Coordinates of C-alpha atoms and ligand atoms in Angstrom, one line a residue:
M955 CA 0.3 0.1 0.1
T956 CA 1.1 3.6 -1.1
P957 CA 1.8 5.3 2.5
P958 CA -0.5 8.3 2.9
D959 CA 2.3 10.9 2.9
R960 CA 3.5 9.8 -0.5
M961 CA -0.1 9.6 -1.7
R962 CA -0.8 13.0 -0.7
E963 CA 1.7 14.0 -3.3
L964 CA -0.5 12.1 -5.5
F965 CA -3.2 14.4 -5.3
L966 CA -3.7 18.3 -5.9
L967 CA -4.6 19.5 -2.4
D968 CA -3.4 22.3 -0.8
P969 CA -0.5 21.1 1.5
Q970 CA -1.4 24.5 3.8
V971 CA -4.8 22.9 4.7
T972 CA -5.6 19.4 6.6
F973 CA -8.3 18.2 4.6
L974 CA -10.6 15.9 6.2
N975 CA -13.5 16.7 4.1
H976 CA -13.4 14.1 0.8
G977 CA -17.3 13.8 1.3
S978 CA -18.3 17.1 0.4
F979 CA -16.8 17.1 -3.2
G980 CA -14.2 14.4 -3.1
A981 CA -10.8 15.4 -4.7
C982 CA -9.1 14.0 -7.7
P983 CA -5.6 12.4 -7.8
R984 CA -3.2 14.6 -10.2
D985 CA -2.9 11.8 -13.2
V986 CA -6.8 11.1 -13.2
F987 CA -7.0 14.7 -13.5
E988 CA -4.3 15.2 -16.2
T989 CA -6.4 12.2 -18.2
Q990 CA -9.4 14.7 -18.1
Q991 CA -7.5 17.5 -19.3
R992 CA -6.1 14.9 -22.0
W993 CA -9.6 14.2 -23.4
Q994 CA -10.4 17.9 -23.3
L995 CA -7.4 18.5 -25.5
E996 CA -8.3 15.7 -27.8
M997 CA -11.8 16.9 -28.5
E998 CA -10.6 20.4 -29.1
R999 CA -8.5 19.0 -31.9
N1000 CA -11.5 17.8 -33.8
P1001 CA -14.8 18.4 -31.8
V1002 CA -16.9 16.9 -34.5
A1003 CA -14.9 13.8 -34.8
F1004 CA -14.9 13.9 -31.0
L1005 CA -18.4 14.5 -30.1
G1006 CA -20.4 13.5 -33.2
R1007 CA -18.7 10.3 -33.8
R1008 CA -16.4 8.7 -31.4
S1009 CA -18.1 9.8 -28.1
A1010 CA -20.8 7.2 -28.1
Q1011 CA -18.2 4.3 -28.4
L1012 CA -16.0 6.3 -25.9
L1013 CA -19.0 6.6 -23.2
S1014 CA -19.9 3.0 -23.9
Y1015 CA -16.4 1.7 -23.0
A1016 CA -16.3 3.7 -20.0
R1017 CA -19.9 2.8 -18.7
A1018 CA -18.3 -0.8 -19.5
V1019 CA -15.7 -0.5 -17.3
L1020 CA -17.4 1.5 -14.2
G1021 CA -20.3 -1.5 -14.7
S1022 CA -17.9 -4.2 -14.4
T1023 CA -16.4 -2.7 -11.1
L1024 CA -20.0 -2.3 -9.7
G1025 CA -21.4 -5.4 -10.4
A1026 CA -23.6 -4.3 -13.5
S1027 CA -23.9 -4.5 -17.1
G1028 CA -22.6 -1.2 -18.5
E1029 CA -25.8 -1.0 -20.9
H1030 CA -27.6 -0.7 -17.8
L1031 CA -26.1 2.6 -16.8
V1032 CA -26.2 6.2 -18.0
F1033 CA -23.6 9.0 -16.7
V1034 CA -24.7 11.8 -15.2
P1035 CA -23.3 15.1 -13.8
N1036 CA -24.0 14.0 -10.5
A1037 CA -26.3 11.8 -7.9
T1038 CA -28.9 14.8 -7.7
T1039 CA -29.3 14.8 -11.6
G1040 CA -30.0 11.2 -11.1
V1041 CA -32.4 11.5 -8.3
N1042 CA -34.3 14.3 -10.5
I1043 CA -34.3 11.9 -13.5
V1044 CA -36.2 9.1 -11.6
A1045 CA -38.6 11.4 -9.7
R1046 CA -39.5 13.3 -12.7
S1047 CA -40.3 10.3 -14.8
F1048 CA -42.1 8.3 -11.9
A1049 CA -45.8 8.2 -12.7
L1050 CA -47.2 9.3 -9.3
R1051 CA -50.9 9.7 -8.9
P1052 CA -52.5 12.1 -6.4
G1053 CA -52.8 10.1 -3.1
D1054 CA -49.5 8.1 -3.7
E1055 CA -46.9 8.2 -1.2
V1056 CA -43.0 8.2 -1.7
L1057 CA -41.6 6.9 1.9
S1058 CA -38.0 8.0 2.9
T1059 CA -35.9 8.6 5.9
D1060 CA -35.3 11.5 8.3
M1061 CA -31.6 11.3 7.0
E1062 CA -31.9 11.9 3.4
Y1063 CA -29.5 14.6 1.4
G1064 CA -31.5 18.1 1.6
A1065 CA -31.5 18.7 -2.3
C1066 CA -32.9 15.2 -2.8
D1067 CA -35.8 15.9 -0.2
A1068 CA -36.3 19.2 -2.0
T1069 CA -36.7 17.3 -5.6
W1070 CA -38.9 14.6 -3.9
Q1071 CA -41.1 17.4 -1.9
H1072 CA -41.5 19.3 -5.5
V1073 CA -42.4 16.4 -7.7
C1074 CA -44.9 15.0 -4.9
A1075 CA -46.4 18.3 -4.7
Q1076 CA -46.8 18.6 -8.2
H1077 CA -49.0 15.4 -8.7
G1078 CA -50.5 15.6 -5.2
A1079 CA -48.5 12.9 -4.0
H1080 CA -47.0 12.8 -0.4
Y1081 CA -43.3 12.5 0.6
R1082 CA -43.0 11.2 3.9
K1083 CA -40.3 10.3 6.1
V1084 CA -39.6 7.6 8.7
E1085 CA -37.5 8.6 11.8
I1086 CA -34.3 6.5 12.3
P1087 CA -33.8 6.5 16.0
L1088 CA -30.0 6.8 17.2
P1089 CA -28.2 5.1 18.1
F1090 CA -28.6 3.2 14.8
E1091 CA -29.6 -0.2 15.0
R1092 CA -29.1 -1.7 11.8
E1093 CA -31.1 -4.8 12.5
E1094 CA -34.2 -3.1 13.1
F1095 CA -33.8 -0.6 10.1
V1096 CA -36.0 -2.7 7.4
A1097 CA -38.5 -3.3 9.6
R1098 CA -38.8 0.1 10.5
V1099 CA -39.2 1.4 6.9
M1100 CA -41.3 -1.5 5.8
A1101 CA -43.6 -1.0 8.9
A1102 CA -44.0 2.7 7.8
T1103 CA -45.2 1.4 4.3
T1104 CA -49.0 1.9 3.4
K1105 CA -50.9 0.6 0.4
R1106 CA -50.4 4.1 -1.1
T1107 CA -46.8 3.4 -1.1
R1108 CA -45.1 3.6 -4.6
L1109 CA -41.7 4.0 -4.2
I1110 CA -38.9 4.1 -1.3
F1111 CA -36.0 6.6 -1.3
T1112 CA -33.1 6.1 0.6
S1113 CA -29.6 6.9 0.9
H1114 CA -26.7 4.1 0.7
I1115 CA -24.5 6.4 3.0
T1116 CA -26.0 9.2 4.6
S1117 CA -24.7 12.7 4.7
T1118 CA -25.1 14.1 7.9
T1119 CA -24.8 10.8 9.8
A1120 CA -22.3 9.0 7.6
L1121 CA -24.2 5.6 8.2
V1122 CA -24.3 2.9 5.7
F1123 CA -27.9 1.6 5.7
P1124 CA -28.5 -2.2 4.7
V1125 CA -30.1 -1.1 1.4
A1126 CA -29.8 -4.5 -0.3
D1127 CA -32.2 -6.1 2.5
L1128 CA -34.5 -3.2 2.3
C1129 CA -34.7 -3.4 -1.9
R1130 CA -35.7 -7.0 -1.2
A1131 CA -38.0 -6.4 1.3
A1132 CA -39.7 -3.7 -1.0
R1133 CA -40.0 -5.7 -4.1
E1134 CA -41.6 -8.3 -2.0
R1135 CA -44.4 -5.9 -1.4
G1136 CA -44.4 -4.3 -5.1
I1137 CA -42.4 -1.1 -3.9
V1138 CA -40.0 0.5 -6.2
T1139 CA -36.9 1.6 -4.7
L1140 CA -34.5 4.4 -5.6
V1141 CA -31.1 4.3 -3.8
D1142 CA -28.9 7.4 -3.5
G1143 CA -25.7 5.8 -3.2
A1144 CA -23.6 9.5 -3.8
H1145 CA -21.1 8.4 -1.1
A1146 CA -21.0 4.8 -1.6
P1147 CA -18.8 3.4 -5.0
G1148 CA -15.0 3.8 -3.7
Q1149 CA -15.8 3.9 -0.2
I1150 CA -17.5 0.6 0.2
A1151 CA -17.9 -2.6 -2.1
V1152 CA -20.6 -1.8 -4.2
D1153 CA -22.8 -4.9 -6.1
L1154 CA -25.5 -3.2 -7.9
N1155 CA -27.0 -6.7 -9.2
A1156 CA -26.9 -7.8 -5.6
I1157 CA -28.4 -4.8 -4.1
G1158 CA -31.2 -5.2 -6.6
A1159 CA -32.3 -1.5 -6.5
D1160 CA -34.9 -0.5 -9.4
F1161 CA -32.8 2.7 -9.6
Y1162 CA -29.5 3.1 -8.0
T1163 CA -27.9 6.6 -8.6
A1164 CA -24.3 7.7 -7.2
N1165 CA -21.3 10.0 -7.8
C1166 CA -18.0 8.9 -9.2
H1167 CA -16.5 12.2 -8.1
K1168 CA -16.6 11.7 -4.5
W1169 CA -15.0 8.4 -3.2
L1170 CA -14.0 7.2 -6.3
C1171 CA -11.9 9.9 -6.7
A1172 CA -13.0 10.8 -10.5
P1173 CA -13.1 14.5 -11.7
K1174 CA -16.1 16.7 -10.6
G1175 CA -19.3 16.0 -12.7
A1176 CA -19.1 12.4 -13.0
G1177 CA -22.3 10.5 -11.8
F1178 CA -24.2 7.5 -12.9
L1179 CA -27.6 6.3 -12.9
H1180 CA -28.2 2.4 -13.1
A1181 CA -32.0 1.2 -13.9
R1182 CA -33.4 -2.0 -14.1
P1183 CA -34.1 -2.9 -17.9
E1184 CA -37.9 -3.2 -17.1
H1185 CA -37.4 0.3 -16.3
H1186 CA -35.5 1.8 -19.2
G1187 CA -38.4 2.9 -21.6
S1188 CA -39.8 4.7 -18.4
L1189 CA -37.2 7.2 -17.8
D1190 CA -37.3 10.9 -19.1
A1191 CA -34.0 12.9 -19.5
T1192 CA -34.2 16.0 -17.6
V1193 CA -33.0 17.7 -21.1
I1194 CA -35.1 16.8 -24.3
S1195 CA -32.5 16.2 -26.8
W1196 CA -32.2 13.8 -30.4
G1197 CA -33.1 10.6 -28.2
Y1198 CA -36.7 11.8 -28.5
A1199 CA -36.6 12.6 -32.5
E1200 CA -38.1 10.6 -34.7
G1201 CA -35.5 10.4 -36.9
V1202 CA -31.8 11.8 -37.2
T1203 CA -31.9 12.5 -40.7
G1204 CA -29.6 15.4 -41.8
H1205 CA -27.2 14.4 -39.2
V1206 CA -26.1 10.7 -40.6
G1207 CA -23.0 9.4 -38.8
F1208 CA -23.4 11.5 -35.5
D1209 CA -23.4 8.3 -33.8
A1210 CA -23.7 10.1 -30.5
Y1211 CA -27.3 11.1 -31.2
L1212 CA -28.1 7.3 -31.7
G1213 CA -27.2 4.7 -29.1
S1214 CA -27.8 1.1 -28.9
S1215 CA -31.0 1.2 -27.1
L1216 CA -33.7 3.9 -26.0
F1217 CA -32.1 4.2 -22.8
E1218 CA -29.0 5.1 -24.0
R1219 CA -30.2 7.5 -26.7
R1220 CA -32.7 9.5 -24.6
L1221 CA -30.4 9.8 -21.6
Q1222 CA -26.8 10.0 -22.6
W1223 CA -26.9 12.6 -25.3
Q1224 CA -28.3 16.1 -23.7
G1225 CA -27.0 18.6 -26.1
T1226 CA -23.0 19.5 -26.2
R1227 CA -21.1 19.1 -23.2
D1228 CA -17.8 18.4 -21.8
I1229 CA -17.7 14.5 -21.5
A1230 CA -14.3 14.4 -20.2
A1231 CA -15.1 13.9 -16.5
W1232 CA -17.0 10.7 -17.5
L1233 CA -14.5 9.2 -19.8
S1234 CA -11.6 9.9 -16.9
V1235 CA -13.7 7.4 -14.7
P1236 CA -12.0 4.0 -15.8
A1237 CA -8.3 6.1 -15.0
A1238 CA -10.0 6.9 -11.7
I1239 CA -10.7 3.0 -10.9
E1240 CA -7.5 2.1 -12.4
F1241 CA -5.8 4.6 -9.9
Q1242 CA -7.3 2.9 -7.0
A1243 CA -6.7 -0.7 -8.2
R1244 CA -3.2 0.3 -8.2
H1245 CA -3.0 1.5 -4.9
N1246 CA -4.7 -1.3 -3.3
W1247 CA -7.6 0.7 -2.4
P1248 CA -9.0 -2.2 -0.4
A1249 CA -6.1 -1.8 2.2
V1250 CA -6.4 2.2 1.9
R1251 CA -10.0 1.9 3.2
E1252 CA -9.1 -0.4 6.2
N1253 CA -6.6 2.2 6.9
C1254 CA -8.5 4.9 6.8
H1255 CA -11.6 3.4 8.7
A1256 CA -9.0 2.8 11.5
L1257 CA -7.9 6.4 11.6
A1258 CA -11.6 7.5 11.6
R1259 CA -12.3 5.4 14.4
H1260 CA -9.4 6.7 16.5
A1261 CA -10.6 10.1 16.0
L1262 CA -14.0 9.1 17.1
D1263 CA -13.0 7.0 20.2
T1264 CA -10.7 10.2 21.0
L1265 CA -13.4 12.9 20.9
T1266 CA -16.6 10.8 22.2
R1267 CA -14.3 9.8 25.1
R1268 CA -13.1 13.8 25.8
H1269 CA -16.8 14.9 25.9
G1270 CA -18.5 12.3 27.2
L1271 CA -20.8 11.5 24.5
Q1272 CA -21.7 8.2 22.9
P1273 CA -20.9 7.2 19.3
I1274 CA -24.5 6.8 17.3
A1275 CA -23.7 3.5 15.8
R1276 CA -21.1 0.6 15.9
D1277 CA -17.8 0.4 14.2
A1278 CA -19.3 -1.9 11.2
D1279 CA -22.3 1.0 10.5
W1280 CA -19.5 3.5 9.0
A1281 CA -16.6 3.3 6.7
Q1282 CA -14.2 6.0 5.8
M1283 CA -16.5 8.7 7.1
V1284 CA -18.0 9.0 10.5
A1285 CA -20.2 11.7 12.1
I1286 CA -18.4 12.4 15.6
P1287 CA -21.0 13.8 18.2
V1288 CA -19.7 17.2 19.8
P1289 CA -21.4 19.0 22.8
P1290 CA -24.1 21.9 21.9
Q1291 CA -22.7 24.9 20.5
D1292 CA -22.8 27.2 17.5
A1293 CA -22.0 24.6 14.4
D1294 CA -20.7 27.4 12.2
G1295 CA -18.6 28.9 14.8
L1296 CA -17.1 25.9 15.3
R1297 CA -16.5 25.0 11.4
E1298 CA -15.0 28.6 11.3
R1299 CA -12.9 28.1 14.4
L1300 CA -11.6 24.7 12.7
F1301 CA -10.7 26.3 9.9
G1302 CA -9.5 29.6 11.0
E1303 CA -7.5 28.7 14.0
S1304 CA -6.3 25.1 12.9
A1305 CA -6.3 25.2 8.9
I1306 CA -8.6 22.1 9.3
E1307 CA -11.4 21.6 6.4
I1308 CA -14.3 19.5 8.0
P1309 CA -18.0 20.0 8.3
V1310 CA -20.1 20.3 11.1
T1311 CA -23.5 18.7 10.7
S1312 CA -26.6 18.3 12.4
H1313 CA -29.1 15.5 13.0
A1314 CA -32.1 15.6 15.3
G1315 CA -30.7 18.4 17.5
Q1316 CA -27.2 16.6 17.7
L1317 CA -24.0 18.1 16.3
F1318 CA -21.3 16.2 14.7
V1319 CA -17.8 17.0 13.4
R1320 CA -18.0 14.5 10.1
I1321 CA -14.6 13.5 9.5
S1322 CA -13.5 12.0 6.2
V1323 CA -10.5 9.8 6.2
Q1324 CA -9.2 9.3 2.6
G1325 CA -5.8 7.4 1.0
Y1326 CA -4.0 11.0 1.3
N1327 CA -4.8 11.7 5.0
T1328 CA -2.2 10.9 7.4
P1329 CA -2.4 10.1 11.1
D1330 CA -0.7 13.5 11.7
D1331 CA -4.1 15.0 9.9
V1332 CA -6.2 13.2 12.4
E1333 CA -3.8 14.2 15.6
R1334 CA -4.1 17.9 14.4
L1335 CA -8.0 17.8 14.3
L1336 CA -7.7 16.2 17.8
A1337 CA -5.4 18.8 19.2
A1338 CA -7.6 21.8 17.8
P1339 CA -8.5 24.3 20.3
A1340 CA -12.0 24.3 19.0
L1341 CA -12.4 20.7 20.1
Q1342 CA -10.8 21.0 23.9
Q1343 CA -13.8 22.4 25.6
E1344 CA -15.7 20.1 27.8
Ligands
PLP1630 C1 -26.4 11.5 0.4 C2 -26.1 12.4 -0.6 N1 -26.9 12.3 -1.5 C3 -26.4 13.2 -2.7 C4 -25.5 14.1 -2.7 C5 -25.4 15.4 -3.9 O1 -24.4 14.9 -4.7 P1 -24.1 16.0 -6.0 O2 -23.9 17.2 -5.4 O3 -23.0 15.8 -6.4 O4 -25.6 15.4 -6.9 C6 -24.8 14.3 -1.5 C7 -23.9 15.5 -1.7 O5 -23.0 15.4 -0.8 C8 -25.1 13.2 -0.5 O6 -24.3 13.5 0.7

């Protein structure tokens, strides 16, 4: 395994900052970033050849590589700029009727809650949340969510790894239980690929969307939406483009507009845009393979656990979950205080980039430990004056 201080040199992060917030927007290794720039240069050498004639095949290859690392066929996924877009595609395509219900948890990402609230309101449907009590009891999660379903529940929406609390939800079990009851599932895996092993076929969600720009370390703007084949025909792109045209005469030879399936045609081409981040996903996967990522993850998990143990003991607080309920990101409870003030002190006094989150009235310092983080980074957090109070 490449030691973290060596790994740090492979990323572009500012050396003056202790970066413990991979979770918000990820961070991209230098050589993956350079791969993205090489694709951009190639595009500019002949934009017509690149976008018009080659992009369909290039994207198909990148999807196949991504699919093979995630236990899925590349034909069942399309690239999207981010998980928010993936959630939007499903929410806006899903045929909700007045009185229908979309069921979720109280730990979902705010922008995705907003999407479902908006779409449900448009259809006279309801967006309802199940409370997931803390401390988190993994064994009770599925029963709790399923007990809240009603005859009106059409879809269950849940994170794979939650944003504010960093918990890994048992989504495969939930998707199985929902399927038995004829309820469709959408999993928001924004934080999952790269942080935990993801097997899309084994999870069995009807829809699964995620980011590659977070824990897979791909360039920003790389996400995907995976859909079971029976749903391909019902998905509408957020931008209507050539895939909806009856014929593409007049643009003969522009394979980009065609695609090998209706799913690909409608969802992959959304007008002219920069596809370099998507084409760089195989390089990000290869980077992690080259650096023995399973060992990196274990190391990071151990460092995050050390931070959790130290700070909870110091403050006399209890962890919100067990060790197996989180991976490289963990929500460390801290005493009540001004959340913005704490974040600003950590950055201003100690140059530590780390978010302060809250859930159900409890504040957390949400630490992300990535391969470039050293034990010293964690020690700097533990020594920060802002975290010394009782
Ligand atoms: C659980 C979860 N879902 C979705 C998102 C949105 O990701 P993006 O902004 O890349 O769409 C985030 C972002 O942090 C998240 O934490």
